[in-house]
CSV table of C-alpha atoms in Angstrom, one decimal:
chain,number,residue,atom,x,y,z
A,19,MET,CA,0.1,0.0,0.0
A,20,LYS,CA,1.0,3.6,-0.3
A,21,ILE,CA,-0.2,5.9,2.1
A,22,GLY,CA,-0.3,9.6,1.9
A,23,VAL,CA,-0.3,11.8,5.4
A,24,ILE,CA,-2.8,15.0,5.4
A,25,GLY,CA,-1.4,17.3,8.3
A,26,THR,CA,2.4,17.0,9.6
A,27,GLY,CA,1.9,18.0,12.8
A,28,GLN,CA,3.6,17.0,16.1
A,29,PHE,CA,1.2,13.8,16.3
A,30,ALA,CA,2.1,12.9,12.9
A,31,ARG,CA,5.1,12.8,12.7
A,32,SER,CA,5.1,9.5,15.2
A,33,PHE,CA,3.4,7.4,12.5
A,34,ILE,CA,5.2,8.6,9.5
A,35,SER,CA,7.9,7.0,10.9
A,36,LEU,CA,6.3,3.6,12.1
A,37,TRP,CA,4.6,3.4,8.1
A,38,GLN,CA,8.0,4.1,6.7
A,39,LYS,CA,9.4,1.4,8.9
A,40,HIS,CA,6.3,-1.6,8.2
A,41,PRO,CA,7.3,-4.0,5.5
A,42,ASP,CA,3.8,-4.0,3.7
A,43,VAL,CA,4.0,-0.1,2.9
A,44,GLU,CA,5.7,0.8,-0.3
A,45,ALA,CA,5.5,4.5,-0.3
A,46,VAL,CA,4.4,7.4,2.1
A,47,TYR,CA,4.1,10.6,1.0
A,48,ALA,CA,2.5,14.1,2.8
A,49,CYS,CA,1.1,17.6,2.3
A,50,ASP,CA,0.4,20.2,5.3
A,51,VAL,CA,-1.2,23.4,5.0
A,52,VAL,CA,2.1,24.4,6.0
A,53,PRO,CA,4.4,23.6,3.0
A,54,GLU,CA,7.4,24.3,4.8
A,55,ARG,CA,6.6,21.3,7.3
A,56,ALA,CA,5.6,18.8,4.8
A,57,LYS,CA,9.0,19.1,3.1
A,58,GLU,CA,10.8,19.0,6.7
A,59,HIS,CA,9.0,15.6,7.2
A,60,GLN,CA,10.1,14.6,3.7
A,61,GLU,CA,13.6,15.4,4.1
A,62,LYS,CA,13.7,13.9,7.6
A,63,TYR,CA,11.8,10.9,6.7
A,64,ASP,CA,13.1,10.1,3.4
A,65,LEU,CA,9.4,10.3,2.2
A,66,ALA,CA,8.5,9.3,-1.4
A,67,GLY,CA,7.4,12.6,-1.7
A,68,ILE,CA,5.1,15.8,-1.0
A,69,PHE,CA,1.5,17.4,-2.8
A,70,ASN,CA,0.6,21.2,-2.8
A,71,ASP,CA,-2.5,20.2,-0.8
A,72,ALA,CA,-5.1,17.4,0.4
A,73,GLU,CA,-6.8,17.9,-2.6
A,74,GLU,CA,-4.1,17.4,-5.0
A,75,MET,CA,-2.9,14.0,-2.9
A,76,LEU,CA,-6.6,13.0,-2.9
A,77,ALA,CA,-6.6,13.0,-6.9
A,78,SER,CA,-3.5,11.4,-6.7
A,79,ASP,CA,-3.2,7.3,-8.3
A,80,GLU,CA,0.2,7.4,-6.3
A,81,VAL,CA,-1.3,7.0,-2.9
A,82,ASP,CA,-4.5,4.4,-2.1
A,83,SER,CA,-5.0,5.3,1.5
A,84,VAL,CA,-4.7,8.9,3.5
A,85,ALA,CA,-4.2,9.3,6.9
A,86,VAL,CA,-6.2,12.6,8.1
A,87,MET,CA,-3.9,14.1,11.0
A,88,THR,CA,-5.0,17.5,11.2
A,89,GLN,CA,-7.2,19.5,13.7
A,90,ARG,CA,-9.5,17.7,15.0
A,91,TRP,CA,-12.5,19.2,14.6
A,92,THR,CA,-11.4,19.0,10.6
A,93,HIS,CA,-11.7,15.5,10.3
A,94,GLY,CA,-15.2,14.6,9.0
A,95,PRO,CA,-15.1,16.8,6.2
A,96,LEU,CA,-12.2,15.4,5.0
A,97,VAL,CA,-12.5,11.8,5.7
A,98,LEU,CA,-15.8,12.2,3.3
A,99,GLN,CA,-13.4,13.9,1.0
A,100,ALA,CA,-11.2,11.0,0.6
A,101,LEU,CA,-13.6,8.3,0.6
A,102,GLU,CA,-14.9,10.1,-2.1
A,103,ALA,CA,-12.0,10.2,-3.6
A,104,GLY,CA,-11.4,6.2,-3.6
A,105,LYS,CA,-9.3,6.1,-0.9
A,106,ASN,CA,-8.8,3.7,2.1
A,107,VAL,CA,-8.7,6.5,5.6
A,108,TYR,CA,-7.0,6.4,8.8
A,109,SER,CA,-8.3,9.5,11.0
A,110,ALA,CA,-6.9,11.0,14.1
A,111,VAL,CA,-9.7,11.1,16.5
A,112,PRO,CA,-12.2,12.1,17.4
A,113,MET,CA,-14.2,10.7,14.2
A,114,ALA,CA,-16.2,13.9,13.6
A,115,ILE,CA,-18.1,16.7,15.2
A,116,SER,CA,-21.8,15.8,14.9
A,117,VAL,CA,-24.1,13.1,13.7
A,118,ASP,CA,-24.5,14.3,10.4
A,119,GLU,CA,-20.6,13.9,9.9
A,120,ILE,CA,-20.2,10.8,11.6
A,121,LYS,CA,-23.3,9.5,9.9
A,122,ALA,CA,-22.0,10.3,5.9
A,123,ILE,CA,-18.7,8.6,7.3
A,124,ILE,CA,-20.6,5.4,7.9
A,125,ASP,CA,-22.9,5.3,4.7
A,126,LYS,CA,-20.3,6.2,2.3
A,127,VAL,CA,-18.0,3.5,3.9
A,128,THR,CA,-21.0,1.3,3.2
A,129,GLU,CA,-21.2,2.6,-0.5
A,130,THR,CA,-17.8,1.9,-1.5
A,131,GLY,CA,-16.1,-0.9,1.0
A,132,LEU,CA,-13.5,1.2,1.5
A,133,ILE,CA,-11.8,0.8,4.7
A,134,TYR,CA,-12.2,3.1,7.3
A,135,MET,CA,-10.1,3.1,10.7
A,136,MET,CA,-9.7,5.5,13.7
A,137,GLY,CA,-6.7,5.7,15.6
A,138,GLU,CA,-8.0,5.4,19.1
A,139,THR,CA,-5.2,5.3,21.1
A,140,SER,CA,-7.1,4.1,24.2
A,141,TYR,CA,-7.9,0.6,22.7
A,142,TYR,CA,-4.9,-0.4,23.3
A,143,ASN,CA,-4.4,1.2,26.5
A,144,PRO,CA,-2.7,-1.3,28.8
A,145,ALA,CA,-5.5,-1.2,31.2
A,146,VAL,CA,-7.8,-1.9,28.1
A,147,VAL,CA,-6.1,-4.6,27.0
A,148,TRP,CA,-6.6,-6.3,30.5
A,149,ALA,CA,-9.9,-5.8,31.0
A,150,ARG,CA,-10.9,-6.5,27.7
A,151,GLY,CA,-9.5,-10.4,28.1
A,152,LYS,CA,-10.7,-10.4,31.4
A,153,VAL,CA,-14.5,-9.9,30.3
A,154,THR,CA,-13.9,-11.9,27.2
A,155,GLU,CA,-12.8,-14.8,30.2
A,156,GLY,CA,-16.0,-13.8,32.2
A,157,ALA,CA,-13.8,-12.9,35.0
A,158,PHE,CA,-15.6,-9.9,36.5
A,159,GLY,CA,-19.0,-11.4,36.0
A,160,ARG,CA,-21.6,-9.3,34.8
A,161,VAL,CA,-20.2,-5.5,34.5
A,162,PHE,CA,-22.7,-3.3,35.6
A,163,TYR,CA,-21.2,-0.1,36.1
A,164,SER,CA,-17.8,1.2,34.4
A,165,GLU,CA,-15.9,4.7,34.5
A,166,GLY,CA,-13.2,6.0,32.0
A,167,ASP,CA,-11.8,9.4,32.1
A,168,TYR,CA,-9.6,11.5,30.5
A,169,VAL,CA,-8.2,14.2,33.1
A,170,HIS,CA,-5.4,16.3,30.5
A,171,ASP,CA,-5.2,20.0,32.2
A,172,MET,CA,-4.6,22.9,29.8
A,173,ASP,CA,-1.7,24.0,31.6
A,174,ASN,CA,0.1,19.9,30.8
A,175,GLY,CA,1.1,21.1,27.3
A,176,PHE,CA,-2.2,21.8,25.7
A,177,TYR,CA,-1.6,25.3,25.5
A,178,ALA,CA,1.4,25.0,24.1
A,179,ALA,CA,-0.3,22.1,21.4
A,180,TYR,CA,-2.8,25.0,20.6
A,181,GLN,CA,-0.6,27.8,20.0
A,182,TYR,CA,1.7,25.1,17.6
A,183,SER,CA,-1.6,24.4,15.5
A,184,GLY,CA,-3.5,27.7,15.6
A,185,GLY,CA,-1.6,30.2,14.9
A,186,ASP,CA,-2.3,34.0,16.1
A,187,GLU,CA,-6.1,33.3,17.1
A,188,TRP,CA,-5.3,29.9,18.7
A,189,LYS,CA,-7.4,31.0,22.0
A,190,LYS,CA,-10.6,30.4,19.4
A,191,THR,CA,-9.8,26.6,19.2
A,192,ALA,CA,-8.1,26.1,22.7
A,193,SER,CA,-11.8,26.1,23.9
A,194,TYR,CA,-12.3,23.4,22.3
A,195,PRO,CA,-15.9,21.2,24.0
A,196,PRO,CA,-14.2,18.4,26.3
A,197,MET,CA,-17.1,16.3,25.0
A,198,LEU,CA,-16.4,16.4,21.5
A,199,TYR,CA,-12.6,14.9,22.2
A,200,PRO,CA,-14.4,11.7,24.4
A,201,THR,CA,-12.7,8.8,22.9
A,202,HIS,CA,-9.7,8.5,24.9
A,203,ALA,CA,-12.3,8.0,27.8
A,204,ILE,CA,-15.3,6.4,26.0
A,205,GLY,CA,-13.1,4.5,23.7
A,206,GLY,CA,-11.4,2.5,26.6
A,207,VAL,CA,-14.4,1.4,28.2
A,208,LEU,CA,-16.7,0.2,25.1
A,209,GLY,CA,-13.4,-1.1,23.6
A,210,ALA,CA,-13.6,-3.4,26.6
A,211,LEU,CA,-17.6,-4.1,27.0
A,212,PRO,CA,-19.4,-5.6,24.2
A,213,THR,CA,-22.2,-3.3,24.3
A,214,TYR,CA,-22.9,0.7,23.6
A,215,ALA,CA,-24.4,3.9,24.8
A,216,THR,CA,-27.8,4.5,24.2
A,217,SER,CA,-28.5,7.5,26.2
A,218,VAL,CA,-26.7,10.0,28.5
A,219,SER,CA,-27.0,13.3,31.3
A,220,CYS,CA,-23.8,15.7,30.8
A,221,ILE,CA,-22.9,18.3,33.2
A,222,GLY,CA,-20.7,20.8,32.2
A,223,ILE,CA,-18.7,23.2,34.8
A,224,HIS,CA,-18.2,26.5,33.2
A,225,ASP,CA,-15.1,28.1,33.2
A,226,ASP,CA,-13.7,31.2,35.9
A,227,ARG,CA,-9.9,31.7,34.8
A,228,GLY,CA,-10.7,34.4,32.5
A,229,ASP,CA,-7.9,34.2,30.3
A,230,GLY,CA,-10.1,34.4,27.1
A,231,VAL,CA,-9.6,30.3,26.7
A,232,PHE,CA,-13.5,28.7,27.1
A,233,ASP,CA,-14.5,32.1,26.7
A,234,LYS,CA,-18.2,31.8,24.9
A,235,ASN,CA,-17.5,35.2,23.3
A,236,VAL,CA,-14.1,34.0,22.1
A,237,SER,CA,-14.5,30.5,21.3
A,238,LEU,CA,-15.2,29.1,17.8
A,239,TRP,CA,-18.0,26.8,19.6
A,240,GLY,CA,-19.4,29.7,21.7
A,241,ASN,CA,-18.2,27.1,24.6
A,242,ASP,CA,-16.9,27.9,28.3
A,243,PHE,CA,-17.6,24.2,29.6
A,244,SER,CA,-13.5,23.2,30.5
A,245,ASN,CA,-14.7,20.0,32.8
A,246,MET,CA,-17.6,18.1,32.0
A,247,SER,CA,-18.9,14.8,34.0
A,248,ALA,CA,-21.3,12.5,31.7
A,249,LEU,CA,-23.6,9.5,32.8
A,250,PHE,CA,-24.5,6.8,30.4
A,251,HIS,CA,-27.1,3.9,29.7
A,252,LEU,CA,-25.6,1.5,28.0
A,253,ALA,CA,-27.6,-1.2,25.6
A,254,ASP,CA,-26.9,-4.2,27.9
A,255,GLY,CA,-28.3,-2.5,31.0
A,256,GLY,CA,-25.1,-1.1,32.6
A,257,ALA,CA,-23.9,2.1,33.0
A,258,MET,CA,-21.0,4.2,32.1
A,259,ARG,CA,-19.4,7.1,33.5
A,260,THR,CA,-16.7,9.6,31.7
A,261,ASN,CA,-15.0,12.7,32.9
A,262,GLU,CA,-13.3,15.1,30.2
A,263,PHE,CA,-11.9,17.2,32.8
A,264,ARG,CA,-9.1,20.5,31.2
A,265,ARG,CA,-9.0,22.0,34.8
A,266,VAL,CA,-7.9,19.7,37.1
A,267,GLY,CA,-4.8,19.8,39.4
A,268,TYR,CA,-3.2,16.5,38.0
A,269,TRP,CA,-0.1,16.3,36.3
A,270,LYS,CA,1.8,12.7,35.7
A,271,GLY,CA,0.5,9.5,35.5
A,272,HIS,CA,-2.5,7.6,33.5
A,273,GLU,CA,-4.0,10.7,31.4
A,274,SER,CA,-6.5,8.4,30.7
A,275,ARG,CA,-7.7,5.8,33.4
A,276,PHE,CA,-10.8,2.9,33.7
A,277,ARG,CA,-12.7,1.2,36.3
A,278,PHE,CA,-15.0,-1.5,35.9
A,279,TYR,CA,-17.4,-2.9,38.2
A,280,GLY,CA,-18.9,-6.5,38.1
A,281,THR,CA,-20.8,-8.9,40.5
A,282,ASP,CA,-17.5,-11.2,40.6
A,283,SER,CA,-14.7,-8.6,40.8
A,284,VAL,CA,-13.8,-4.9,40.6
A,285,MET,CA,-10.6,-2.9,38.5
A,286,GLU,CA,-10.0,-0.1,39.9
A,287,GLN,CA,-7.0,2.3,38.5
A,288,THR,CA,-6.0,5.4,39.2
A,289,GLY,CA,-3.6,8.0,38.2
A,290,HIS,CA,-0.8,6.2,39.9
A,291,GLY,CA,-2.1,2.7,40.0
A,292,ALA,CA,-4.9,-0.3,39.9
A,293,THR,CA,-6.2,-2.9,41.9
A,294,TRP,CA,-8.2,-6.0,41.0
A,295,SER,CA,-10.7,-7.3,43.8
A,296,VAL,CA,-11.6,-10.8,43.1
A,297,LYS,CA,-13.2,-13.7,44.5
A,298,THR,CA,-11.2,-16.4,46.7
A,299,GLU,CA,-12.0,-20.0,45.8
A,300,GLY,CA,-13.7,-21.8,48.3
A,301,GLU,CA,-15.1,-19.0,50.5
A,302,ASP,CA,-18.2,-17.0,51.0
A,303,TYR,CA,-18.5,-15.0,47.4
A,304,ARG,CA,-18.5,-11.5,49.2
A,305,LYS,CA,-14.7,-12.0,50.7
A,306,GLY,CA,-11.8,-11.9,48.3
A,307,ASP,CA,-8.5,-10.5,47.8
A,308,THR,CA,-7.7,-6.9,46.7
A,309,LEU,CA,-4.5,-7.0,44.4
A,310,ASP,CA,-2.0,-4.9,43.4
A,311,ILE,CA,-1.7,-5.1,39.5
A,312,SER,CA,-0.3,-1.5,39.0
A,313,ASP,CA,2.7,-2.8,37.1
A,314,LEU,CA,0.9,-4.7,34.4
A,315,PHE,CA,-0.1,-1.4,33.2
A,316,TYR,CA,3.3,0.6,33.6
A,317,THR,CA,5.0,1.2,30.3
A,318,ARG,CA,8.6,0.4,30.4
A,319,GLY,CA,11.6,1.2,27.6
A,320,GLY,CA,10.3,4.7,26.0
A,321,GLN,CA,12.7,6.8,24.7
A,322,VAL,CA,12.6,10.3,23.8
A,323,PRO,CA,12.8,10.6,19.8
A,324,GLU,CA,14.6,12.8,17.7
A,325,GLY,CA,13.1,15.3,15.8
A,326,PHE,CA,10.7,16.6,18.8
A,327,GLY,CA,12.2,19.4,20.0
A,328,ASP,CA,9.1,21.2,19.3
A,329,VAL,CA,6.8,19.6,21.7
A,330,ASP,CA,6.6,20.7,25.1
A,331,PRO,CA,7.6,18.9,28.1
A,332,ALA,CA,4.6,17.6,29.6
A,333,LEU,CA,3.3,16.6,26.6
A,334,MET,CA,6.1,14.4,26.1
A,335,GLN,CA,5.0,11.0,27.8
A,336,SER,CA,2.5,10.7,24.7
A,337,PHE,CA,5.3,10.4,22.1
A,338,ALA,CA,8.2,8.7,24.2
A,339,SER,CA,5.9,5.6,26.2
A,340,GLY,CA,7.5,1.6,25.9
A,341,ASN,CA,5.2,-1.0,26.8
A,342,ALA,CA,3.5,-2.7,29.5
A,343,LYS,CA,3.5,-6.2,30.2
A,344,VAL,CA,0.1,-7.1,29.1
A,345,GLN,CA,0.6,-5.8,25.6
A,346,ASP,CA,1.4,-8.7,23.1
A,347,ARG,CA,4.0,-7.3,20.5
A,348,SER,CA,4.5,-10.8,19.0
A,349,ARG,CA,2.0,-10.3,16.0
A,350,LEU,CA,3.7,-6.6,15.2
A,351,PRO,CA,6.6,-6.2,12.3
A,352,LYS,CA,10.1,-6.8,13.7
A,353,GLU,CA,11.0,-3.5,11.8
A,354,PHE,CA,9.2,-1.9,15.1
A,355,GLU,CA,11.4,-3.2,17.6
A,356,GLY,CA,13.0,0.1,18.6
A,357,ALA,CA,11.2,2.7,17.2
A,358,HIS,CA,9.7,5.0,19.3
A,359,ASN,CA,6.3,4.8,20.6
A,360,GLY,CA,3.5,6.6,22.3
A,361,HIS,CA,0.5,7.1,24.4
A,362,GLU,CA,0.9,4.0,26.6
A,363,GLY,CA,2.5,1.7,23.8
A,364,SER,CA,-0.5,1.8,21.4
A,365,HIS,CA,1.6,3.6,18.7
A,366,HIS,CA,2.7,0.4,17.3
A,367,PHE,CA,-0.6,-1.5,17.3
A,368,LEU,CA,-2.5,1.5,15.5
A,369,ALA,CA,-0.4,1.7,12.5
A,370,ASP,CA,-0.2,-1.6,12.2
A,371,ASP,CA,-3.7,-2.3,12.1
A,372,PHE,CA,-4.5,0.3,9.5
A,373,VAL,CA,-1.7,-1.7,7.2
A,374,ARG,CA,-3.3,-4.8,8.2
A,375,ALA,CA,-6.7,-4.0,7.2
A,376,VAL,CA,-5.7,-2.8,3.9
A,377,THR,CA,-3.9,-4.9,2.8
A,378,THR,CA,-5.8,-7.9,3.6
A,379,LYS,CA,-9.1,-6.1,3.2
A,380,THR,CA,-10.8,-6.5,6.6
A,381,GLN,CA,-12.2,-4.8,9.0
A,382,PRO,CA,-9.6,-3.1,11.4
A,383,PRO,CA,-10.9,-3.5,15.6
A,384,VAL,CA,-11.4,0.2,15.6
A,385,ASN,CA,-13.2,0.4,12.2
A,386,ALA,CA,-16.3,3.1,11.2
A,387,TRP,CA,-18.9,1.5,13.3
A,388,LYS,CA,-16.8,1.3,16.4
A,389,ALA,CA,-15.4,4.6,16.3
A,390,ALA,CA,-19.2,6.0,15.6
A,391,ARG,CA,-20.2,4.2,18.9
A,392,PHE,CA,-16.7,5.6,20.3
A,393,THR,CA,-17.6,9.1,19.1
A,394,LEU,CA,-21.3,9.9,19.3
A,395,PRO,CA,-22.0,9.6,22.8
A,396,GLY,CA,-19.6,12.5,23.3
A,397,VAL,CA,-21.6,14.8,20.6
A,398,ILE,CA,-25.0,14.3,22.5
A,399,ALA,CA,-23.5,14.5,26.0
A,400,LEU,CA,-22.5,17.8,25.0
A,401,GLU,CA,-25.9,18.6,23.9
A,402,SER,CA,-27.1,17.3,27.2
A,403,ALA,CA,-24.7,19.7,29.1
A,404,ARG,CA,-26.0,22.6,26.8
A,405,GLN,CA,-29.8,22.0,28.0
A,406,ASP,CA,-28.4,21.6,31.8
A,407,GLY,CA,-28.2,17.6,31.9
A,408,ALA,CA,-31.2,16.6,30.0
A,409,ARG,CA,-30.9,13.2,29.1
A,410,LEU,CA,-31.0,12.5,25.5
A,411,PRO,CA,-30.7,9.4,23.4
A,412,ILE,CA,-27.9,8.6,21.4
A,413,PRO,CA,-28.3,7.5,17.8
A,414,ASP,CA,-27.0,4.0,17.1
A,415,PHE,CA,-25.4,2.8,13.5
A,416,GLY,CA,-25.0,-0.8,14.4
A,417,ASP,CA,-22.3,-3.1,15.2
A,418,GLY,CA,-21.3,-3.1,11.3
A,419,PRO,CA,-18.8,-6.1,9.7
A,420,GLU,CA,-17.1,-8.6,12.2
A,421,ASN,CA,-13.7,-7.4,13.4
A,422,PRO,CA,-10.0,-9.4,13.6
A,423,ALA,CA,-9.1,-10.9,16.5
A,424,TRP,CA,-5.7,-8.7,16.4
């Protein structure tokens, strides 16, 4: 396959370098609204070529697949353009920011038979990988309640990131509504449980810092919610709660963290640890042991990659993580050994997922239908918060084709 990367910002370079190493990728191209960045990537990673813009790339026969790595609110329209041009698509999160955009993507994937994949890092978060296995084994019993949080203070690198991508008017977009970026929290829970959200009630916390970020009069979205909490009803009768926090006194550790409460056992993850409470054989079912499983989720061997000097040090953990004990690397190409990783060891798996999906013409684990279930709950949660927590139904577009057990 030949991949064209649309957008060569800080995040894209992680995947450009991995696809350059992948044995089933013949060529990697790039384009950017800032042409100098695309040129820098071409020289640094020895790319096959660059295009003047996305339109030129999509019109070219030089690429059969594209990766959309642009600003988060631009993904939906670009993905649709790419699918209409006959290209397979890898999209950074979120899938899109409206119900109509998400439905249009699913309709176009159904119509064309092309591959669509959303690169949700939490699907391969160590805690989620572990929980997915335990759910499959039935170790939790019935999981009746789950929690997924994405705790990332704006001062912890986000101001710098928005300034990097937003130019002089960066404050307009730094106020991006937290629940329109829900997949690091929701994707972890629903990446482990075989269910989906059917309704939501969400509370938004109005920001009070007064620095022009999360200011309704400045925000492109008229948004002043900096912290948001949502409670979802799930199709299996259970409940899920998620938090999206951007003003919070927390800095290092697990930005995304998850908890699963079952009738037989419970896993609780915090910013710096995790426990598993399990039944003890031969004893009353209410009694058991609480095991410290923190070590299973720590990533090791991460290295700060070259060429990331423009990344705020507070964000470097997203680009320099190793792998955790629960992440099985056996199916990854040997060329990825020693390559820089990120987001708690997920980058290698995501890069390989897309290549496998395109080259084998099979659906990736986070396909269009799964991506919709990771994204839509947040879109509706924002509307709920705007209606003072009103409980609103969440549309669902079905399971889609069966995913491979990669």
